[in-house]
mmCIF file of C-alpha atoms and ligand atoms in Angstrom:
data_model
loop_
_atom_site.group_PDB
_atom_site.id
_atom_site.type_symbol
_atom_site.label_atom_id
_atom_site.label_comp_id
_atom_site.label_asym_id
_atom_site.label_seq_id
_atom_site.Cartn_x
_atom_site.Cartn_y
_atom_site.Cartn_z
ATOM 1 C CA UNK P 970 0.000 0.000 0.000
ATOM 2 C CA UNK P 971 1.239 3.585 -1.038
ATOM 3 C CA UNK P 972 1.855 5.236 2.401
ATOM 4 C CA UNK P 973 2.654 9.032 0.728
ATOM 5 C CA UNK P 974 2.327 10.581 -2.598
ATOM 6 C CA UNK P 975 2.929 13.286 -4.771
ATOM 7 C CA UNK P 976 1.606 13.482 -8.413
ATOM 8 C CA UNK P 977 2.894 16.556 -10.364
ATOM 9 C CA UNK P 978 3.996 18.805 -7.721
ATOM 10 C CA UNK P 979 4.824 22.394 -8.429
ATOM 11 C CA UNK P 980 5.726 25.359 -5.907
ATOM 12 C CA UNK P 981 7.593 28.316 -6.076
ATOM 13 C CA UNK P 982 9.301 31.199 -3.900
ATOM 14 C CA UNK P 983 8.259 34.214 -5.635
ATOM 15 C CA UNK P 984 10.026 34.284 -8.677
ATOM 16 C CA UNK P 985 12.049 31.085 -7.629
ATOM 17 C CA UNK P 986 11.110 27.603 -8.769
ATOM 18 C CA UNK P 987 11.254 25.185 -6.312
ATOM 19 C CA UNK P 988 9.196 22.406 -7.294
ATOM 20 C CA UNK P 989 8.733 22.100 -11.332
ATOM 21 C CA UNK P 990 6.407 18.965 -11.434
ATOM 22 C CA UNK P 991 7.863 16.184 -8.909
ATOM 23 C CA UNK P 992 6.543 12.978 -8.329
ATOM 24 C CA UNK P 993 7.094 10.249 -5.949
ATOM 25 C CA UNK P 994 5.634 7.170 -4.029
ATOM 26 C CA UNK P 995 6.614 6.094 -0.993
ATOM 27 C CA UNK P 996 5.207 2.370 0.282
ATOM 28 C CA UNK P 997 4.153 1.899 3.401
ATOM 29 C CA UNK P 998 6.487 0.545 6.115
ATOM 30 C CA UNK P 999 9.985 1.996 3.498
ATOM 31 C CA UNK P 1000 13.031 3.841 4.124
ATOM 32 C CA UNK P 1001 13.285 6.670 1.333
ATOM 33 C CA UNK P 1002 16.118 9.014 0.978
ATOM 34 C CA UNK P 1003 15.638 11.646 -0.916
ATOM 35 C CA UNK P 1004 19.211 13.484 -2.036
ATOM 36 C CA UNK P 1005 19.992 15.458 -4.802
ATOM 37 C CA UNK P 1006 22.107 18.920 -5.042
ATOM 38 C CA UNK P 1007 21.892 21.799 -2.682
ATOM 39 C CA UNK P 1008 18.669 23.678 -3.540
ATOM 40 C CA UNK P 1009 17.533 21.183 -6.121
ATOM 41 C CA UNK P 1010 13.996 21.213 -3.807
ATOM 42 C CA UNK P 1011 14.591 17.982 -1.432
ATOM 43 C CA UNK P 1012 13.802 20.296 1.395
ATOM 44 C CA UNK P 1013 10.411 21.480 -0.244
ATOM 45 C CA UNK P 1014 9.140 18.861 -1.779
ATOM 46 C CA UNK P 1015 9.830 16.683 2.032
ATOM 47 C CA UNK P 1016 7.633 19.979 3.520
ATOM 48 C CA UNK P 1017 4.638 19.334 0.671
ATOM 49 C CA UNK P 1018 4.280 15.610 1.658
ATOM 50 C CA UNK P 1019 4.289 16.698 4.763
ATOM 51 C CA UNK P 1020 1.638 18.768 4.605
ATOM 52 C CA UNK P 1021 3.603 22.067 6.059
ATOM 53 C CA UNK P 1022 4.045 23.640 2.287
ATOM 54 C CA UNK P 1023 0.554 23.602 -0.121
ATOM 55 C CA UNK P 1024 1.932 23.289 -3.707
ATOM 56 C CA UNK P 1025 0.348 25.621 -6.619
ATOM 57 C CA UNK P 1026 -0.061 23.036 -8.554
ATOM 58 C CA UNK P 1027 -0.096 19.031 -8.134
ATOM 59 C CA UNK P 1028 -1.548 16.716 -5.482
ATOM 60 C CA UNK P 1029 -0.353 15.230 -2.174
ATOM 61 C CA UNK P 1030 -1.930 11.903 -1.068
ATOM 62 C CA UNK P 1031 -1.379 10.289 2.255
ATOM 63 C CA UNK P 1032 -3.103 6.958 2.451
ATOM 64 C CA UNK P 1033 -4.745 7.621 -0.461
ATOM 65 C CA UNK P 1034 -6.822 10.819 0.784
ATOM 66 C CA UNK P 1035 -5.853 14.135 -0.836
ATOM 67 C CA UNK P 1036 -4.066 16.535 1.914
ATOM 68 C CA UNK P 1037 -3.204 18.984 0.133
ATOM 69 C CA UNK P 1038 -6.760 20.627 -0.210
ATOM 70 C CA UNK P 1039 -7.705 20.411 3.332
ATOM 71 C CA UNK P 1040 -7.405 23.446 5.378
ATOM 72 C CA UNK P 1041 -4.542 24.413 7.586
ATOM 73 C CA UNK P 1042 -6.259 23.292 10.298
ATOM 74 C CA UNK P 1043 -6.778 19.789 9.320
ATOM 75 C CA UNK P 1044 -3.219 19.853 7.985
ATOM 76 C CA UNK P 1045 -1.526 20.565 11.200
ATOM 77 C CA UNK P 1046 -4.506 17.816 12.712
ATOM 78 C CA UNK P 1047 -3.021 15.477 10.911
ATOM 79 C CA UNK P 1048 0.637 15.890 11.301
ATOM 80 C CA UNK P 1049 0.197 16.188 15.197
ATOM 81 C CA UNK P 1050 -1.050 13.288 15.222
ATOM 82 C CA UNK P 1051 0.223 10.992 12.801
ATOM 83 C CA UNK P 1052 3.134 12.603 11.090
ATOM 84 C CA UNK P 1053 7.008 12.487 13.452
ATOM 85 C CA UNK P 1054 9.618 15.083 12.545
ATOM 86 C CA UNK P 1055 13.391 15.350 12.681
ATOM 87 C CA UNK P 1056 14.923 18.319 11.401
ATOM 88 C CA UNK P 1057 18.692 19.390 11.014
ATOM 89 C CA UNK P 1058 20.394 20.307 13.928
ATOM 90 C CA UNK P 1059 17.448 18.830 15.997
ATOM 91 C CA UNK P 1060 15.752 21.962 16.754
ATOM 92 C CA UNK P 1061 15.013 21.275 20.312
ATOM 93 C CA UNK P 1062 13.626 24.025 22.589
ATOM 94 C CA UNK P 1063 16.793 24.939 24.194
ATOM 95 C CA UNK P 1064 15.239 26.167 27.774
ATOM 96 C CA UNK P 1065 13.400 22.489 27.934
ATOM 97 C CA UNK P 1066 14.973 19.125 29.783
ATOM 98 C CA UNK P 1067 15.768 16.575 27.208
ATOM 99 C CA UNK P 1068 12.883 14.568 28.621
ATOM 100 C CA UNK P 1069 10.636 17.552 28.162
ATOM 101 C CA UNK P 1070 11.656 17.780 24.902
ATOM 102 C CA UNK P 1071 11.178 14.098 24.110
ATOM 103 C CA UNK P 1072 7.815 14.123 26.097
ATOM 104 C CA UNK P 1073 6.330 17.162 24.059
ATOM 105 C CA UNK P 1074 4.502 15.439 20.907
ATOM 106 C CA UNK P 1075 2.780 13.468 23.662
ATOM 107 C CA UNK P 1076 1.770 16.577 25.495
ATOM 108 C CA UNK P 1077 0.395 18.455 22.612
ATOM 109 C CA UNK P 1078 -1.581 14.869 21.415
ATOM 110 C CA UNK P 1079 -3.142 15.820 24.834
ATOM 111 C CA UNK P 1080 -1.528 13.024 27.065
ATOM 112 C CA UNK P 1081 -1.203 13.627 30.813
ATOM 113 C CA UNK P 1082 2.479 15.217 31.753
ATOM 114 C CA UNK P 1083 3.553 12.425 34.548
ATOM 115 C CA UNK P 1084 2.357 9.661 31.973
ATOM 116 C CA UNK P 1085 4.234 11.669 28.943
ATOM 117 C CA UNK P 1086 7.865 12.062 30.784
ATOM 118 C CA UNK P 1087 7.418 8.423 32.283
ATOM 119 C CA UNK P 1088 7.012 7.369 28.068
ATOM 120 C CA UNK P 1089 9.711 9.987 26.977
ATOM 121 C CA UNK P 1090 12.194 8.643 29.798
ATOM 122 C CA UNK P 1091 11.667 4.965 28.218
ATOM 123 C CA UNK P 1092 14.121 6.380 25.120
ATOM 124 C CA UNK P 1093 17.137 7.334 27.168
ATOM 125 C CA UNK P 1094 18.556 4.007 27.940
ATOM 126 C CA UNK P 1095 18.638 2.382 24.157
ATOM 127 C CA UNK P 1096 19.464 5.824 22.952
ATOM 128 C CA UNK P 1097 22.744 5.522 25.192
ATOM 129 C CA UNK P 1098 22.043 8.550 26.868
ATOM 130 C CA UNK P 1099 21.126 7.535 30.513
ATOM 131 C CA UNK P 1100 21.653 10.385 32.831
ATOM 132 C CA UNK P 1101 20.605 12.972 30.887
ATOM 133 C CA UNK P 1102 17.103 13.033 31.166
ATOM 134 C CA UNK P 1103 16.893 16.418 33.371
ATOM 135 C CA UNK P 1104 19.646 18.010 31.449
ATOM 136 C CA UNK P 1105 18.560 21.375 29.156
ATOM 137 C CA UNK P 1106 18.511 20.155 25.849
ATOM 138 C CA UNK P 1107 20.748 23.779 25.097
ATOM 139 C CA UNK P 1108 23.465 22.289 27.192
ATOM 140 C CA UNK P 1109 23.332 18.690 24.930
ATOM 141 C CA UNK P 1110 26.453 17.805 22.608
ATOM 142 C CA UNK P 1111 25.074 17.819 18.841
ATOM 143 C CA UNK P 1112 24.965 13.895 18.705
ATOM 144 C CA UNK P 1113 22.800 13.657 21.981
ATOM 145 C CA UNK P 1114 20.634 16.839 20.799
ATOM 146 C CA UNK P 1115 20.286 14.689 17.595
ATOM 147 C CA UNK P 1116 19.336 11.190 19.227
ATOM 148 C CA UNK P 1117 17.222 13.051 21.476
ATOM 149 C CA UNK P 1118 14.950 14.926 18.412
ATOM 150 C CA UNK P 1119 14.998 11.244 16.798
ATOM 151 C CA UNK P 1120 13.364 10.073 19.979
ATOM 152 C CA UNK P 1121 10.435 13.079 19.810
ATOM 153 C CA UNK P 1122 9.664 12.373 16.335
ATOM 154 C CA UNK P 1123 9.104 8.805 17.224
ATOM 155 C CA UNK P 1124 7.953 8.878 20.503
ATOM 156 C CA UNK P 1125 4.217 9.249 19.788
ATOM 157 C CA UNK P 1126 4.549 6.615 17.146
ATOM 158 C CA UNK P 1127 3.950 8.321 13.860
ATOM 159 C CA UNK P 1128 2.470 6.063 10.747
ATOM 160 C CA UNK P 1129 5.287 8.467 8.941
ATOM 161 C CA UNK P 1130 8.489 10.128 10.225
ATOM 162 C CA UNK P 1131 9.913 13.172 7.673
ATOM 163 C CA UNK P 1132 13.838 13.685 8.448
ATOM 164 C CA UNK P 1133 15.811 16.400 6.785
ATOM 165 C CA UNK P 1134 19.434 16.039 7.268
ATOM 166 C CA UNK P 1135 19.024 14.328 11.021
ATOM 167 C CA UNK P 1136 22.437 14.192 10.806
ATOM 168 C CA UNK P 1137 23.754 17.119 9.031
ATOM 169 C CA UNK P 1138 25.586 18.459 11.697
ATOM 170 C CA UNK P 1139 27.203 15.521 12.922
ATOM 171 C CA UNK P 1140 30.459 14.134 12.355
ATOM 172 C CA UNK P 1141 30.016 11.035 9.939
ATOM 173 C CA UNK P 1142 30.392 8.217 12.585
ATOM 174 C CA UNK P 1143 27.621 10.119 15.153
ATOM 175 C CA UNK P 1144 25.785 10.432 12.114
ATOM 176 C CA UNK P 1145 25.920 6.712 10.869
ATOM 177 C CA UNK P 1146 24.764 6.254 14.590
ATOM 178 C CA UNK P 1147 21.809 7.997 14.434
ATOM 179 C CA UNK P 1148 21.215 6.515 11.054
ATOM 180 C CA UNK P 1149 21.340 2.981 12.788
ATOM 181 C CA UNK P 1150 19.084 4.114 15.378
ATOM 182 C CA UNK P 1151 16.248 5.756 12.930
ATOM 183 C CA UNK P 1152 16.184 2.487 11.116
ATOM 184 C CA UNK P 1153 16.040 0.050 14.342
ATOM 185 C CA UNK P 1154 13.246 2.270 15.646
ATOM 186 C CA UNK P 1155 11.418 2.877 12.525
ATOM 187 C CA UNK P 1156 11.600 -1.436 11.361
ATOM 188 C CA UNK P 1157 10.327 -2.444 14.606
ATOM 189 C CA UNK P 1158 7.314 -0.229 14.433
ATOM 190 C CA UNK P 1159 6.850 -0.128 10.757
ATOM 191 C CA UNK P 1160 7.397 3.341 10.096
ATOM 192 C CA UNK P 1161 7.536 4.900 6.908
ATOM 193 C CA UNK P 1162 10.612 6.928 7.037
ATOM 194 C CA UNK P 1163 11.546 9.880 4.478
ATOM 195 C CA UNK P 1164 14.891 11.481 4.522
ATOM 196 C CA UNK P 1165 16.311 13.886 3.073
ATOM 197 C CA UNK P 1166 20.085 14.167 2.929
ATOM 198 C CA UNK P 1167 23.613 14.616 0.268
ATOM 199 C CA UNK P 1168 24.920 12.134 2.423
ATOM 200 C CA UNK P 1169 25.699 9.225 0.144
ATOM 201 C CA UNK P 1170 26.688 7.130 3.791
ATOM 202 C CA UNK P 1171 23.233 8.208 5.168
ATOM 203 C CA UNK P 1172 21.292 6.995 2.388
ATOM 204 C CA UNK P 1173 22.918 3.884 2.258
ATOM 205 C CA UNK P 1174 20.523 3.253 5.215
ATOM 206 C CA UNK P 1175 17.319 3.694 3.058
ATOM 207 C CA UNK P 1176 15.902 1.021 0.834
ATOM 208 C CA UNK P 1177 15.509 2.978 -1.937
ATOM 209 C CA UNK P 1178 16.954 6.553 -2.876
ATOM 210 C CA UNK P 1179 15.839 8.779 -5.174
ATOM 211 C CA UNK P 1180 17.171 12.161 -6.474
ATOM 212 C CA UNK P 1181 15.629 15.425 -6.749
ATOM 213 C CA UNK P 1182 17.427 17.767 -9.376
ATOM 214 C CA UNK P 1183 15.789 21.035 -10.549
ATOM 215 C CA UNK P 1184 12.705 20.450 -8.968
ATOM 216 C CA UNK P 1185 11.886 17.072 -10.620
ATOM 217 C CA UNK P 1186 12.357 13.730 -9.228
ATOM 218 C CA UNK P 1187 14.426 11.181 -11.255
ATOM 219 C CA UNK P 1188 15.462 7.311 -9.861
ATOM 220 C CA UNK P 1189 18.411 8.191 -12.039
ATOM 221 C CA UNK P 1190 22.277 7.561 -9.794
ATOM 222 C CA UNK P 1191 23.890 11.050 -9.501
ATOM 223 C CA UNK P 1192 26.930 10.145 -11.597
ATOM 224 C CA UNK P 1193 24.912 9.555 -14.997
ATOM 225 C CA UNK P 1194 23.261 12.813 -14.574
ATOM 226 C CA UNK P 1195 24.739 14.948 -17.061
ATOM 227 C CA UNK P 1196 27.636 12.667 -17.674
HETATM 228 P P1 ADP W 2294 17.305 21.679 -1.000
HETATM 229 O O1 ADP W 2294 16.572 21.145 0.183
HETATM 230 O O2 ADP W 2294 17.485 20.672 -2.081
HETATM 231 O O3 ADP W 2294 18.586 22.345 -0.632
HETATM 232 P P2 ADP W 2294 15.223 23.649 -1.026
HETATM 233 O O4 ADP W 2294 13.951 22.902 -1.168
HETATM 234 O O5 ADP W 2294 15.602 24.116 0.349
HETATM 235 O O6 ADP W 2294 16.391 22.803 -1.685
HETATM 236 O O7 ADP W 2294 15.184 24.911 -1.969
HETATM 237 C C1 ADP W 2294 14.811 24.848 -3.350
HETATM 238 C C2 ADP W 2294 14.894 26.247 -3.925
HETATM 239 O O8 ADP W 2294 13.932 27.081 -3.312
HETATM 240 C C3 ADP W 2294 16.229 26.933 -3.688
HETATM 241 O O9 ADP W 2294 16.462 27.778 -4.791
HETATM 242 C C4 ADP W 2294 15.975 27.741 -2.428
HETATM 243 O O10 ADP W 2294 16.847 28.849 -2.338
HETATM 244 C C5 ADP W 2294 14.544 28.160 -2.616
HETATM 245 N N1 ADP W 2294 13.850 28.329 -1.329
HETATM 246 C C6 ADP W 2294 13.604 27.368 -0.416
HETATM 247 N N2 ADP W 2294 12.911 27.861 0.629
HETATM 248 C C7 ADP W 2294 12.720 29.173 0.347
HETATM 249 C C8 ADP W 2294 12.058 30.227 1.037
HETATM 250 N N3 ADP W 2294 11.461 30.046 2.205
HETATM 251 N N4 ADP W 2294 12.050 31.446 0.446
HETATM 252 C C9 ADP W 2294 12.631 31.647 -0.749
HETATM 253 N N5 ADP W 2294 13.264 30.697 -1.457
HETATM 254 C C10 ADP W 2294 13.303 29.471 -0.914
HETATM 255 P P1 ADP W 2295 18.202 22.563 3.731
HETATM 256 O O1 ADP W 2295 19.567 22.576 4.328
HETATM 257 O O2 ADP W 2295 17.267 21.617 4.386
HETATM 258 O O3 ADP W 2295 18.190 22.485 2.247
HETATM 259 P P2 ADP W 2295 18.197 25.343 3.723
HETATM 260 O O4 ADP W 2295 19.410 25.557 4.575
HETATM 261 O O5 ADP W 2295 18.255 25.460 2.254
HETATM 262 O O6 ADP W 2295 17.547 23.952 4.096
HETATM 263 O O7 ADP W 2295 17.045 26.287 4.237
HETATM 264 C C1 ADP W 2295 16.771 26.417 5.601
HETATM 265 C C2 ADP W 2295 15.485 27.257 5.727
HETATM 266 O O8 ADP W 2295 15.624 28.469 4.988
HETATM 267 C C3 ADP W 2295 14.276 26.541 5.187
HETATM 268 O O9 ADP W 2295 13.159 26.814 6.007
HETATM 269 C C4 ADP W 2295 14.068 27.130 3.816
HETATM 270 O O10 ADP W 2295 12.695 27.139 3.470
HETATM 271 C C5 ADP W 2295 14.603 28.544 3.989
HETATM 272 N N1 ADP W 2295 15.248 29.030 2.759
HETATM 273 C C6 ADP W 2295 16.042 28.356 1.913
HETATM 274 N N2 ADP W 2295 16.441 29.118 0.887
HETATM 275 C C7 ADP W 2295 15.892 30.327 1.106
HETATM 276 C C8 ADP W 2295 15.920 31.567 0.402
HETATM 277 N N3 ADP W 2295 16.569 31.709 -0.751
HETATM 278 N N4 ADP W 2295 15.257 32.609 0.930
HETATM 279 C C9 ADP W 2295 14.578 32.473 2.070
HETATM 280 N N5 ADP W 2295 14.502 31.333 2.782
HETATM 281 C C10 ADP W 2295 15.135 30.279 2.305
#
C-alpha cells in the first residue's frame, strides 16, 4: 500500500522555482532518501508531503486521501497526530529538559504530563544517553541533541516520520549512529521513514533513494546525470 504521494507537484518562492512537477511514491512501512544537489527542492518537496508547504499546482496523497486541499487546520490535525519530525540540527527548545523535549509530541496529542515524561524517559537508555534526562537540551552535545529529536519524532509513534538532514551536523560516525538508530526504531514499528540528505553514507541506510534535481524527481544515480 502507497503510504505518501505526490503526483505533479509544483511550488515556487516568488520568482524562484522550487518544485517544477515532482513525483514520488513512498510504500508503506519503506526507508526513502531523498538526495539530490543543494537547492535542487529535497527540502520542499519533504515539507509538501508533509503537509507544512501547499503546492500551486499538483496533489499530495497520504493513504490515499488528498491533503493537500484540506485546510490548515486539518493539515496541522493530521501531522500532530500521525506525522514524526526530525529536522537538522534537531531543533530542540533549548530552555526544555531533554525529557521535556522528548515528552512534548505526547503533550500536545493531549496526554497527561507524569504519563508523557514516564514514556519519553523509556528512550534514554537504548538511545545511550542515561543520565541525561533532566539536562537542558541547550546544554546537549550535537549527537545527543540529535538522538534526542529522533526520539520526539518517534515517541508518539507516527504512521510516517519526515527527516531532513538528522544528521547534518554531525560528524560522519555520530551520524551513521543515528542513522542505525532511525532504522532500528522505525523497522520495529513499521514506520515509513523519508529522509532527506547529500549524504551518500546516510542513504545507504534507506531502501531505496531517489534524487531530486531542478525540482523534478528522477530514480536516475547522480553520476549519470549529465555525464
Ligand atoms: P534543497 O533542500 O534541495 O537544498 P530547497 O527545497 O531548500 O532545496 O530549496 C529549493 C529552492 O527554493 C532553492 O532555490 C531555495 O533557495 C529556494 N527556497 C527554499 N525555501 C525558500 C524560502 N522560504 N524562500 C525563498 N526561497 C526558498
Ligand atoms: P536545507 O539545508 O534543508 O536544504 P536550507 O538551509 O536550504 O535547508 O534552508 C533552511 C530554511 O531556509 C528553510 O526553512 C528554507 O525554506 C529557507 N530558505 C532556503 N532558501 C531560502 C531563500 N533563498 N530565501 C529564504 N529562505 C530560504
Amino acid at each position: 500500500a502507497i503510504a505518501v504521494e505526490a503526483r505533479d507537484v509544483v511550488l515556487s518562492f516568488g520568482q524562484t522555482p522550487a518544485l517544477r512537477g515532482a513525483s514520488l511514491s513512498v510504500t508503506r512501512g519503506e526507508i526513502l532518501a531523498i538526495m539530490g544537489p543543494s537547492g535542487s527542492g529535497k527540502s520542499t518537496l519533504l515539507h509538501c508531503l508533509a503537509g507544512i508547504l501547499v503546492p500551486a499546482s499538483g496533489e499530495i496523497h497520504v493513504d490515499g486521501r488528498r491533503i493537500d486541499t484540506l485546510s490548515e487546520t486539518a493539515r496541522s490535525a493530521l501531522r500532530r497526530d500521525r506525522f514524526g519530525f526530525v529536522f537538522q540540527f534537531g531543533q530542540l527548545v533549548p530552555e526544555l529538559t531533554a525529557e521535556e523535549n522528548i515528552a512534548l509530541p505526547l503533550l500536545l496529542g493531549g496526554a497527561r504530563r507524569t504519563a508523557a515524561l514516564a514514556e519519553a524517559r523509556t528512550w534514554f537508555e537504548p538511545l545511550g544517553l542515561d543520565g541525561l534526562e533532566r539536562r537542558r537540551s541547550g546544554e546537549l552535545s550535537g549527537g545527543q541533541a540529535q538522538r534526542i529529536a529522533l526520539a520526539r519524532g518517534l515517541v508518539a509513534g507516527p504512521e510516517i516520520l519526515f527527516a531532513d538532514e538528522p544528521t547534518g551536523s554531525l560528524d560522519s560516525l555520530t551520524g551513521e549512529q543515528i542513522m542505525e538508530l532511525l532504522v532500528t526504531a522505525a523497522r520495529e514499528r513499521g514506520t515509513t521513514v523519508i529522509v532527506v540528505t547529500h549524504e551518500a553514507r546516510v542513504a545507504a541506510y534507506a531502501d531505496r533513494e531517489i534524487i531530486v534535481r531542478d525540482g523534478r524527481v528522477t530514480s536516475l544515480v547522480p553520476e549519470r546525470i549529465g555525464s
